[in-house]
Coordinates of C-alpha atoms in Angstrom, one line a residue:
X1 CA 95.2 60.3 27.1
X2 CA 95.1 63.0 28.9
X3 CA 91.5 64.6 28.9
X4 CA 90.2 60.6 29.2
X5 CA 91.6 61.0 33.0
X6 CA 90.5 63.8 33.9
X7 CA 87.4 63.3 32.0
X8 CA 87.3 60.4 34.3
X9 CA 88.1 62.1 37.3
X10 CA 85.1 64.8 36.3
X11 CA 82.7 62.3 36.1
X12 CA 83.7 60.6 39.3
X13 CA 83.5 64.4 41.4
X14 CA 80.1 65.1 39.6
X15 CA 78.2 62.0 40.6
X16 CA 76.9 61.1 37.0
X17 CA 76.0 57.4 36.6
X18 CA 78.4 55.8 33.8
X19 CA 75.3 54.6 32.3
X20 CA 73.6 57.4 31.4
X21 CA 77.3 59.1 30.4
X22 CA 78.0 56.3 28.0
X23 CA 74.3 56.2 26.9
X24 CA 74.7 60.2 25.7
X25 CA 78.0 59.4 24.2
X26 CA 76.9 56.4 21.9
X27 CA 74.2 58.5 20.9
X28 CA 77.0 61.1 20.0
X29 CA 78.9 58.4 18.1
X30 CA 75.5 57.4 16.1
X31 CA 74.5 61.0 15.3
X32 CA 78.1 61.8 13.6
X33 CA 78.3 58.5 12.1
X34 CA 75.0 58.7 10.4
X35 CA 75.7 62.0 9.5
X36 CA 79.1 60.9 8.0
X37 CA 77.1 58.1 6.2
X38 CA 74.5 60.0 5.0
X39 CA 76.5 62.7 3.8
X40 CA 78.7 60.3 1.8
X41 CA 75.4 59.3 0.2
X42 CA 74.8 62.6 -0.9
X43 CA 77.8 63.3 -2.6
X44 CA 77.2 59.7 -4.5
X45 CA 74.1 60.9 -5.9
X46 CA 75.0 64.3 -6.8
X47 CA 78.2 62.7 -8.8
X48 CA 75.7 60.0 -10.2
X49 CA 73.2 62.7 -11.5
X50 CA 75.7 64.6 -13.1

């Protein structure tokens, strides 16, 4: 809980909008869930080749 406040407090002394913070972080949470998806994918089709 920790780093969320003073991530908070960062983000209020920098002046970023929330917008475009939450926008990059989504975008974050995408990439690494795709990435989780399409990895689990992989390993499907390797065991299903085999």
């Amino acid at each position: 809980m920790m780093c969320v406040e003073s991530l908070l407090v960062f983000l209020a002394a920098s002046k970023i909008p929330l917008v475009t913070f939450l926008s990059i972080l989504l975008g974050f949470v995408l990439r690494v869930q795709t990435g989780a998806v399409f990895q689990q994918v992989l390993i499907e089709v390797g065991r299903f080749s085999r």
